[in-house]
Coordinates of C-alpha atoms in Angstrom, one line a residue:
M1 CA -68.2 20.9 -11.2
L2 CA -66.5 20.8 -7.9
N3 CA -68.2 22.8 -5.1
K4 CA -66.1 25.7 -4.0
K5 CA -67.3 25.2 -0.3
L6 CA -65.7 21.9 -0.3
L7 CA -62.6 22.7 -1.7
P8 CA -60.7 24.0 1.6
M9 CA -62.2 20.7 3.2
L10 CA -60.6 18.6 0.3
L11 CA -57.3 20.4 0.6
C12 CA -57.1 19.9 4.3
L13 CA -57.9 16.3 3.8
L14 CA -55.1 15.8 1.0
L15 CA -52.4 17.8 3.2
S16 CA -53.3 15.9 6.2
G17 CA -52.7 12.7 4.1
L18 CA -49.7 13.6 2.8
L19 CA -48.2 14.5 6.4
A20 CA -49.2 11.2 7.6
A21 CA -47.8 9.3 4.8
P22 CA -44.7 7.6 5.5
L23 CA -41.4 9.0 4.5
R24 CA -40.1 7.6 1.3
A25 CA -36.8 5.3 2.1
A26 CA -33.8 5.4 -0.1
D27 CA -32.9 1.8 -0.7
F28 CA -29.2 1.1 -1.4
L29 CA -26.4 -1.3 -0.7
L30 CA -23.4 -0.3 1.1
F31 CA -20.3 -2.5 0.6
Y32 CA -17.4 -1.8 3.0
S33 CA -13.7 -3.3 3.7
N34 CA -10.7 -2.3 5.7
D35 CA -7.5 -3.4 7.0
G36 CA -6.7 -5.8 4.0
H37 CA -3.0 -5.4 4.9
G38 CA -1.4 -6.0 1.5
E39 CA -3.3 -9.3 0.6
T40 CA -4.7 -10.0 -2.7
E41 CA -5.1 -13.8 -2.6
P42 CA -6.6 -16.1 0.0
C43 CA -4.6 -16.0 3.2
G44 CA -4.3 -18.6 6.3
C45 CA -2.8 -21.9 6.6
R46 CA -6.1 -23.7 7.3
A47 CA -7.8 -26.0 4.7
R48 CA -10.6 -23.4 4.1
Q49 CA -8.7 -20.4 2.8
L50 CA -10.5 -17.1 2.6
G51 CA -9.8 -13.7 1.0
G52 CA -8.9 -12.4 -2.5
L53 CA -9.7 -9.2 -4.5
A54 CA -10.9 -10.8 -7.6
R55 CA -13.5 -12.9 -5.6
Q56 CA -14.3 -9.6 -3.8
A57 CA -14.8 -7.8 -6.8
L58 CA -17.3 -10.5 -8.4
Q59 CA -19.4 -10.6 -5.2
L60 CA -19.7 -6.7 -5.4
S61 CA -20.9 -7.0 -9.3
Q62 CA -23.3 -10.1 -8.6
I63 CA -25.0 -9.2 -5.4
T64 CA -25.8 -5.8 -6.8
A65 CA -27.3 -7.0 -10.1
K66 CA -29.3 -9.8 -8.1
E67 CA -30.8 -7.2 -5.5
Q68 CA -31.1 -4.5 -8.1
R69 CA -30.3 -1.9 -5.7
P70 CA -27.7 0.9 -6.2
A71 CA -24.6 0.1 -4.4
L72 CA -21.8 2.3 -3.0
F73 CA -18.2 0.7 -2.1
L74 CA -16.0 2.1 0.6
S75 CA -12.8 1.3 1.8
G76 CA -12.0 2.1 5.5
G77 CA -8.2 2.1 5.0
G78 CA -5.3 -0.3 5.8
L79 CA -5.3 -1.7 2.6
L80 CA -2.2 -1.3 0.5
F81 CA 1.0 -2.6 2.5
R82 CA 1.6 -5.9 4.8
Q83 CA 3.5 -3.9 7.5
T84 CA 3.6 -0.4 8.6
S85 CA 7.0 0.1 7.7
V86 CA 8.7 -0.9 4.5
Q87 CA 12.2 -2.6 4.7
E88 CA 14.4 -1.2 1.8
E89 CA 15.3 -4.5 0.3
Q90 CA 11.6 -5.3 0.0
K91 CA 10.5 -2.0 -0.9
R92 CA 10.2 -2.2 -4.8
Q93 CA 7.9 -5.7 -4.2
E94 CA 6.1 -4.0 -1.8
L95 CA 5.4 -1.0 -4.1
I96 CA 4.4 -3.3 -7.1
N97 CA 2.0 -5.2 -4.8
A98 CA 0.3 -2.2 -3.5
E99 CA -0.2 -0.5 -6.7
G100 CA -1.8 -3.6 -8.1
I101 CA -4.2 -3.3 -5.0
A102 CA -4.8 0.3 -6.0
E103 CA -5.5 -0.5 -9.7
A104 CA -8.2 -3.2 -8.5
M105 CA -9.8 -0.9 -6.2
R106 CA -10.4 1.3 -9.2
A107 CA -11.6 -1.5 -11.2
M108 CA -14.2 -2.2 -8.5
D109 CA -15.4 1.4 -8.4
C110 CA -14.3 1.8 -4.9
R111 CA -15.6 5.4 -4.3
A112 CA -13.6 6.4 -1.4
L113 CA -11.0 5.2 0.8
G114 CA -9.7 6.2 4.3
L115 CA -6.0 6.4 5.2
E116 CA -4.5 4.0 7.8
A117 CA -1.1 3.1 8.9
H118 CA -0.6 0.1 6.2
D119 CA -1.7 2.9 3.6
L120 CA 1.1 5.1 4.7
A121 CA 4.1 2.8 4.9
G122 CA 5.1 3.8 1.2
G123 CA 4.8 7.4 2.0
I124 CA 2.0 10.2 1.5
A125 CA 3.7 11.8 -1.9
L126 CA 3.3 8.2 -3.4
L127 CA -0.2 8.1 -2.4
K128 CA -0.7 11.5 -4.1
Q129 CA 0.7 10.2 -7.3
W130 CA -1.6 6.9 -7.2
Q131 CA -4.6 8.9 -6.4
E132 CA -4.1 11.0 -9.7
K133 CA -2.8 8.0 -11.9
H134 CA -5.6 5.3 -10.9
Q135 CA -8.3 8.2 -10.3
L136 CA -8.7 7.0 -6.3
A137 CA -10.2 9.4 -4.0
W138 CA -8.3 8.9 -0.6
L139 CA -10.0 11.2 2.1
S140 CA -8.3 13.0 4.9
M141 CA -9.7 16.2 6.7
N142 CA -6.8 16.5 9.2
L143 CA -3.5 15.3 7.3
V144 CA -2.2 18.6 6.2
D145 CA 0.9 20.2 4.4
A146 CA 3.6 21.3 7.1
K147 CA 4.3 24.4 5.3
K148 CA 1.0 25.4 3.6
K149 CA -1.1 24.2 6.4
Q150 CA -3.3 22.9 3.7
P151 CA -5.2 19.6 3.3
V152 CA -3.0 16.9 1.3
F153 CA -6.1 14.8 0.3
A154 CA -9.7 16.0 0.0
P155 CA -11.6 16.0 3.5
Y156 CA -14.7 14.9 2.1
L157 CA -16.5 13.5 -0.9
L158 CA -20.3 13.9 -1.7
T159 CA -21.7 11.6 -4.0
E160 CA -25.5 10.7 -4.9
L161 CA -27.3 7.5 -4.5
A162 CA -30.7 6.4 -4.5
G163 CA -32.0 9.9 -4.7
I164 CA -30.1 11.0 -1.8
Q165 CA -26.9 12.9 -0.8
I166 CA -24.2 11.0 0.9
A167 CA -21.3 12.9 2.3
V168 CA -18.2 10.4 3.0
L169 CA -15.6 12.0 5.5
G170 CA -11.9 10.9 6.2
L171 CA -10.1 10.9 9.6
T172 CA -6.5 9.8 9.6
G173 CA -5.5 8.5 13.4
S174 CA -1.6 8.9 13.0
L175 CA 1.2 9.7 11.0
D176 CA 3.9 7.5 12.6
A177 CA 4.2 4.8 9.5
A178 CA 4.7 7.6 6.7
P179 CA 8.5 7.6 5.9
D180 CA 7.9 11.4 4.9
K181 CA 5.8 12.3 7.7
A182 CA 8.2 15.1 8.5
D183 CA 6.4 17.1 5.8
Y184 CA 3.1 16.8 7.0
L185 CA 1.1 17.5 10.0
L186 CA -1.7 15.8 11.4
L187 CA -4.5 18.4 12.9
P188 CA -6.7 17.4 16.2
W189 CA -9.7 15.5 15.0
K190 CA -11.9 18.0 16.8
E191 CA -10.6 20.9 15.1
A192 CA -10.9 19.0 11.6
L193 CA -14.1 17.2 11.9
S194 CA -16.2 20.6 13.2
K195 CA -14.7 22.6 10.0
T196 CA -15.6 19.5 7.8
L197 CA -19.3 18.9 9.3
A198 CA -20.0 22.4 8.9
Q199 CA -19.0 22.3 5.2
V200 CA -21.3 19.5 4.3
S201 CA -24.1 20.8 6.6
G202 CA -27.2 21.3 4.6
K203 CA -25.4 19.4 1.6
A204 CA -26.1 15.7 2.7
D205 CA -28.8 13.6 3.8
M206 CA -26.6 10.9 5.1
I207 CA -22.9 11.3 6.6
I208 CA -20.4 8.5 6.7
L209 CA -17.1 8.8 8.5
L210 CA -14.0 6.9 7.4
S211 CA -11.8 6.7 10.6
S212 CA -8.3 5.1 11.3
Y213 CA -8.4 6.2 15.1
P214 CA -8.7 3.8 17.9
Y215 CA -12.0 2.7 19.2
E216 CA -11.9 5.2 22.3
V217 CA -11.1 8.2 20.2
N218 CA -13.9 7.0 17.6
K219 CA -16.4 6.4 20.6
E220 CA -15.6 10.1 21.7
I221 CA -15.8 11.2 18.2
A222 CA -19.7 9.7 18.0
E223 CA -20.5 11.0 21.3
A224 CA -19.5 14.5 20.5
N225 CA -21.1 14.5 16.9
P226 CA -24.4 12.9 16.7
G227 CA -24.8 14.1 13.1
V228 CA -22.3 11.5 11.9
H229 CA -24.6 8.7 10.8
L230 CA -22.1 5.9 10.1
L231 CA -18.4 5.2 11.1
L232 CA -16.6 2.9 9.2
A233 CA -13.4 2.0 11.0
S234 CA -9.8 0.7 10.1
G235 CA -6.8 -0.2 12.3
P236 CA -5.9 -2.2 15.5
G237 CA -8.8 -4.6 16.5
A238 CA -10.3 -5.2 13.6
T239 CA -12.7 -8.4 14.6
G240 CA -15.3 -8.2 12.2
N241 CA -18.3 -7.9 14.8
N242 CA -21.7 -6.9 13.8
P243 CA -22.4 -3.1 13.6
F244 CA -23.3 -1.4 17.0
M245 CA -24.6 1.9 18.1
V246 CA -22.5 4.6 20.1
G247 CA -24.9 7.2 20.8
S248 CA -26.5 8.0 17.3
T249 CA -23.8 6.8 15.4
L250 CA -23.7 3.1 13.8
F251 CA -20.1 1.6 14.0
A252 CA -19.1 -1.0 11.2
Q253 CA -15.9 -2.8 10.8
T254 CA -14.8 -6.2 9.1
G255 CA -12.2 -8.6 10.1
A256 CA -8.7 -7.9 8.7
R257 CA -6.6 -9.0 5.8
G258 CA -9.6 -9.1 3.3
K259 CA -11.1 -12.4 4.4
T260 CA -14.9 -11.1 4.3
L261 CA -16.7 -8.3 2.6
G262 CA -19.0 -6.2 4.6
M263 CA -22.5 -5.5 3.1
M264 CA -25.4 -3.6 4.6
R265 CA -28.8 -3.2 3.1
V266 CA -29.9 0.3 3.9
A267 CA -33.3 2.0 3.8
W268 CA -32.3 5.8 4.6
T269 CA -35.5 8.0 5.3
E270 CA -35.8 11.9 5.9
A271 CA -35.8 11.0 9.4
G272 CA -32.1 10.9 9.4
R273 CA -31.6 8.5 12.2
W274 CA -31.5 4.7 12.6
E275 CA -34.8 2.9 14.2
D276 CA -34.2 2.4 18.0
S277 CA -36.5 -0.7 18.6
D278 CA -35.8 -3.0 21.5
L279 CA -34.8 -5.9 19.0
T280 CA -32.3 -3.5 17.3
K281 CA -31.0 -2.3 20.7
I282 CA -30.4 -6.2 21.8
R283 CA -28.6 -6.7 18.6
L284 CA -26.4 -3.9 18.7
E285 CA -25.7 -4.3 22.5
Q286 CA -24.8 -7.6 21.7
S287 CA -22.3 -6.5 19.0
K288 CA -20.8 -4.2 21.6
L289 CA -20.4 -7.1 24.0
D290 CA -18.7 -9.1 21.3
Q291 CA -16.2 -6.3 20.6
L292 CA -15.6 -5.9 24.4
N293 CA -15.0 -9.8 24.9
A294 CA -12.4 -9.7 22.1
Q295 CA -10.5 -6.7 23.6
L296 CA -10.6 -8.6 27.1
G297 CA -9.1 -11.6 25.4
K298 CA -5.9 -9.8 24.5
L299 CA -5.3 -8.1 28.0
K300 CA -3.4 -9.8 30.7
P301 CA -5.2 -10.0 34.2
E302 CA -2.8 -7.1 35.7
D303 CA -3.7 -4.8 33.0
K304 CA -5.4 -1.6 34.4
E305 CA -7.6 -1.4 31.3
R306 CA -9.2 -4.7 32.0
Q307 CA -11.1 -3.6 35.1
R308 CA -12.8 -0.6 33.3
L309 CA -13.8 -3.2 30.3
L310 CA -15.3 -5.6 32.6
A311 CA -17.4 -3.2 34.4
E312 CA -18.4 -2.1 30.9
K313 CA -19.0 -5.5 29.9
Q314 CA -21.3 -6.2 33.0
Q315 CA -23.4 -3.0 32.4
I316 CA -24.0 -4.1 28.7
E317 CA -25.2 -7.4 29.9
K318 CA -27.2 -5.8 32.2
N319 CA -28.6 -3.6 29.4
I320 CA -29.4 -6.9 27.5
K321 CA -31.2 -8.5 30.1
L322 CA -33.6 -5.4 30.7
L323 CA -34.1 -5.3 27.0
R324 CA -35.2 -8.9 26.8
E325 CA -37.5 -8.6 29.7
K326 CA -39.3 -5.6 28.7
K327 CA -42.3 -6.1 26.8
K328 CA -42.6 -5.8 23.1
P329 CA -44.1 -2.6 21.8
E330 CA -47.2 -2.6 19.9
G331 CA -45.8 -1.0 16.9
E332 CA -42.9 0.7 15.7
A333 CA -42.0 4.2 14.1
P334 CA -42.1 3.3 10.3
N335 CA -40.2 6.4 9.5
L336 CA -36.8 5.6 11.0
C337 CA -33.6 4.6 8.8
R338 CA -33.3 0.7 8.9
F339 CA -30.2 -1.5 7.9
S340 CA -29.5 -5.2 7.9
N341 CA -25.7 -6.4 8.1
D342 CA -24.1 -9.3 6.3
F343 CA -20.4 -10.5 6.3
I344 CA -19.6 -12.3 3.1
E345 CA -16.9 -15.1 3.5
L346 CA -14.6 -15.0 0.5
D347 CA -14.2 -18.6 0.3
A348 CA -11.5 -19.7 -2.2
A349 CA -14.0 -21.7 -4.2
L350 CA -15.9 -18.8 -5.1
P351 CA -15.5 -17.6 -8.8
E352 CA -13.5 -14.5 -9.6
D353 CA -13.9 -11.2 -11.4
Q354 CA -11.7 -11.6 -14.5
K355 CA -10.6 -8.0 -14.9
V356 CA -9.6 -7.6 -11.5
R357 CA -7.9 -11.2 -11.8
G358 CA -5.9 -9.6 -14.8
I359 CA -4.8 -6.9 -12.7
L360 CA -3.3 -8.9 -10.2
D361 CA -1.7 -11.1 -12.8
Q362 CA -0.2 -8.4 -14.2
A363 CA 1.4 -7.4 -10.7
K364 CA 2.4 -11.0 -10.2
Q365 CA 4.4 -10.9 -13.3
R366 CA 6.0 -7.6 -12.4
L367 CA 7.0 -9.6 -9.1
A368 CA 8.3 -12.3 -10.9
D369 CA 10.1 -9.9 -13.5
L370 CA 11.8 -8.1 -10.3
N371 CA 12.8 -11.5 -8.6
Q372 CA 14.2 -12.7 -12.0
E373 CA 16.2 -9.4 -12.3
R374 CA 17.5 -9.7 -8.6
A375 CA 18.5 -13.3 -9.4
A376 CA 20.6 -12.3 -12.1
A377 CA 22.0 -9.3 -10.1
A378 CA 23.2 -11.9 -7.5
E379 CA 24.8 -13.8 -10.4
R380 CA 26.3 -10.8 -11.9
A381 CA 27.9 -9.9 -8.3
V382 CA 29.2 -13.3 -8.0
V383 CA 30.9 -12.7 -11.4
M384 CA 32.2 -9.5 -10.5
N385 CA 33.6 -10.8 -7.5
T386 CA 36.2 -12.8 -9.3
L387 CA 38.0 -9.5 -9.8
A388 CA 40.4 -8.4 -6.9
G389 CA 40.7 -4.9 -8.4
W390 CA 43.9 -2.6 -8.8
E391 CA 44.1 -1.6 -5.1
R392 CA 44.5 -5.1 -4.2
C393 CA 46.9 -6.0 -6.8
A394 CA 49.1 -2.8 -5.6
V395 CA 49.4 -4.6 -2.0
C396 CA 52.0 -7.2 -3.8
H397 CA 52.9 -5.2 -7.0
P398 CA 53.5 -1.8 -5.8
A399 CA 56.0 -1.0 -8.7
Q400 CA 53.8 -2.3 -11.3
A401 CA 51.0 -0.4 -10.0
E402 CA 52.7 3.1 -9.8
F403 CA 53.9 2.3 -13.2
W404 CA 50.3 1.8 -14.3
Q405 CA 48.9 4.8 -12.8
K406 CA 51.1 6.8 -15.4
T407 CA 49.6 5.3 -18.6
R408 CA 46.4 6.0 -20.2
H409 CA 44.7 2.7 -19.5
A410 CA 44.6 4.2 -15.8
A411 CA 42.4 7.4 -17.2
S412 CA 40.5 5.2 -19.9
L413 CA 37.2 6.9 -18.7
Q414 CA 38.0 10.3 -19.4
P415 CA 38.0 10.3 -23.2
L416 CA 34.3 9.1 -22.7
E417 CA 33.2 11.5 -20.2
K418 CA 34.5 14.3 -22.5
K419 CA 32.2 13.3 -25.2
K420 CA 29.6 12.3 -22.8
Q421 CA 29.6 8.9 -23.6
Q422 CA 30.3 7.2 -20.5
L423 CA 27.0 5.6 -20.4
N424 CA 27.0 4.2 -23.9
E425 CA 27.6 0.2 -23.5
D426 CA 29.3 -0.1 -26.7
C427 CA 31.8 2.4 -25.7
L428 CA 32.2 1.6 -22.0
L429 CA 32.7 -2.3 -22.7
C430 CA 36.5 -1.3 -23.5
H431 CA 36.9 1.5 -20.9
V432 CA 36.6 -0.5 -17.8
T433 CA 37.8 -3.6 -16.2
L434 CA 35.5 -6.8 -16.7
P435 CA 36.0 -10.6 -15.9
Y436 CA 35.6 -11.0 -19.5
Y437 CA 35.0 -8.8 -22.8
E438 CA 32.7 -10.8 -25.0
A439 CA 30.1 -8.1 -26.1
D440 CA 27.0 -10.2 -26.2
K441 CA 27.6 -12.0 -23.0
V442 CA 28.5 -8.9 -21.3
K443 CA 25.2 -7.1 -22.3
A444 CA 23.3 -10.2 -21.8
E445 CA 24.4 -10.5 -18.4
K446 CA 24.1 -6.7 -17.6
L447 CA 27.6 -6.8 -16.1
L448 CA 28.1 -2.7 -16.8
L449 CA 25.4 -2.3 -14.4
Q450 CA 27.8 -3.7 -11.7
V451 CA 31.1 -1.9 -12.3
A452 CA 32.6 -0.7 -9.1
E453 CA 34.4 2.6 -8.8
Q454 CA 37.9 1.1 -8.5
H455 CA 37.0 -1.1 -12.0
R456 CA 35.9 2.0 -14.1
R457 CA 39.2 2.2 -15.7
V458 CA 41.6 -0.3 -17.7
S459 CA 43.2 -1.9 -14.7
C460 CA 45.7 -4.7 -14.1
E461 CA 42.9 -7.6 -14.5
S462 CA 41.9 -6.2 -18.0
C463 CA 45.3 -7.6 -19.5
H464 CA 46.2 -10.5 -16.5
G465 CA 42.3 -11.9 -16.2
P466 CA 40.4 -11.9 -13.0
A467 CA 42.8 -12.5 -10.0
A468 CA 40.6 -12.4 -6.9
A469 CA 41.6 -16.2 -6.5
H470 CA 45.2 -15.4 -6.9
A471 CA 45.1 -12.5 -4.6
A472 CA 43.8 -14.8 -1.9
K473 CA 46.4 -17.2 -2.4
P474 CA 49.4 -16.1 -4.6
N475 CA 51.7 -18.8 -3.5
E476 CA 49.2 -21.4 -4.8
I477 CA 47.3 -20.0 -7.4
P478 CA 48.8 -18.0 -10.1
A479 CA 47.3 -15.0 -12.1
P480 CA 45.2 -16.2 -15.2
R481 CA 47.4 -14.3 -17.7
P482 CA 50.8 -13.5 -16.5
K483 CA 52.0 -12.4 -19.9
P484 CA 49.1 -11.4 -21.8
A485 CA 49.2 -12.2 -25.7
A486 CA 48.1 -10.2 -28.7
P487 CA 44.5 -11.3 -28.9
V488 CA 43.9 -10.0 -25.5
C489 CA 44.4 -6.2 -26.6
L490 CA 43.0 -6.6 -30.1
G491 CA 39.6 -7.5 -28.8
C492 CA 39.2 -3.8 -28.0
H493 CA 42.0 -2.3 -30.3
T494 CA 39.9 -3.3 -33.5
P495 CA 40.7 -1.5 -36.8
E496 CA 37.4 0.3 -36.2
H497 CA 38.1 1.7 -33.2
D498 CA 42.1 1.9 -33.3
G499 CA 43.3 1.8 -36.7
N500 CA 47.1 2.5 -36.0
F501 CA 47.4 -0.3 -33.1
V502 CA 50.5 -2.4 -33.6
F503 CA 50.7 -5.0 -30.9
A504 CA 54.5 -5.3 -30.9
D505 CA 54.8 -1.2 -30.8
K506 CA 52.0 -0.6 -28.5
V507 CA 52.7 -3.4 -25.8
E508 CA 56.0 -1.7 -24.7
K509 CA 53.8 1.5 -23.5
V510 CA 51.8 -0.5 -21.2
R511 CA 54.2 -3.5 -20.0
C512 CA 54.8 -3.3 -16.5
P513 CA 58.2 -2.9 -15.5
A514 CA 60.1 -6.1 -14.2
G515 CA 60.8 -6.5 -10.5
S516 CA 60.1 -8.5 -7.3
T517 CA 57.0 -8.5 -5.6
T518 CA 56.6 -7.6 -1.8
E519 CA 57.9 -10.0 0.7
R520 CA 54.0 -11.2 1.2
Q521 CA 53.7 -12.6 -2.1
R522 CA 57.0 -14.7 -1.4

């Protein structure tokens, strides 16, 4: 039996041992991407091409299975469109491609996505539709409805991973690219972030911010909010440098156009802050230096910003030198959060995930169908351009045009409109002017989709044939059918549709009066 006198001593020893024990780390993988800019396949003209969502998908699943750790995949933003504005003639094509990307991200279980200018080019209302349709989580705490002043998207997402709660927050840097931006407002980040951090306080062990603000603003955000543990950036300057620290916040961003996939191995402890060893400091200072050099490379010698960046570069180089000269500490605190980072190059030789490959192929097929439709439309336009139109005929044949306007042919669409059959192709065929009236050919070539307003009646060329060439050179090219014969009329006036039609009688009611043409034709 345990001696009662020894019990308090044993409890003290046990308690002290527990307090001295290292805090348990939550080990997980964090995959991240940003600034894909509408790319779905390897991009670049070099022999070694990089990129491809299907390759990215397989890397996600294979690495997660190999390392046997829970994984979280996030997109910083800049994902959907190639440009920050979509030209009207390219809109349908760009939307098909962008929605294919959205479907692929859902298949890859992308847990949350930030919003950047390349995501807004199709409109905010469209993103709301796709979010519901594809069950994606775009996040933005500062994008609000202009009238209701309520957030358009969720400000944050709470997710459990490896036994800890992770809060993912979203900040949108600009609305300028959105065609429907007049319906929305962008709140100042200070106001929105303060409110959102208060909402997740006490609920999350780790806070990740997806931000599309430029670096200088992100730096200010990090310095003012040490509770943000990791900032995944998107937007200009996506160079793919190694992660670096700004205050207590770790910054990470991949290069643009989906050529690489970012991957961190994270060991997160209850300490809630990243390790601060000299080796880590050197690595992070070097990352800052790499980013500064990239920024300097884009500036001209006369740029005012260049002098400030050069001064910052000199300070970082000095910091690195001092850290390297400093004696190594005997030991490091074992309870701080740690990470390692890799950029996985998505080489074109890598295998692909077949599910995502199928999604992308379906989008490609929709694009091919669209292009085929456009080509057919162009051909239809060429065919329809063989018609001159009754107004052009009236220039040289005013008396005949005046007579025609008094006939039922000139108002041939009205009976269909009264019966609400003006969209019925079987009926419409014989109530408008077309280059030809073979029903199967007209429907196959979708000519009825190309009927201009002045052709939406049975006019001169219904009987006399397409006359654009004649109208252009009236003295050289005759009208195709100067005197239409019975078969021209009987194509529409069939017994089924006009049982009382007798050509010899009816033709007199619509035959144009004889008479000379204008001086222009002579």
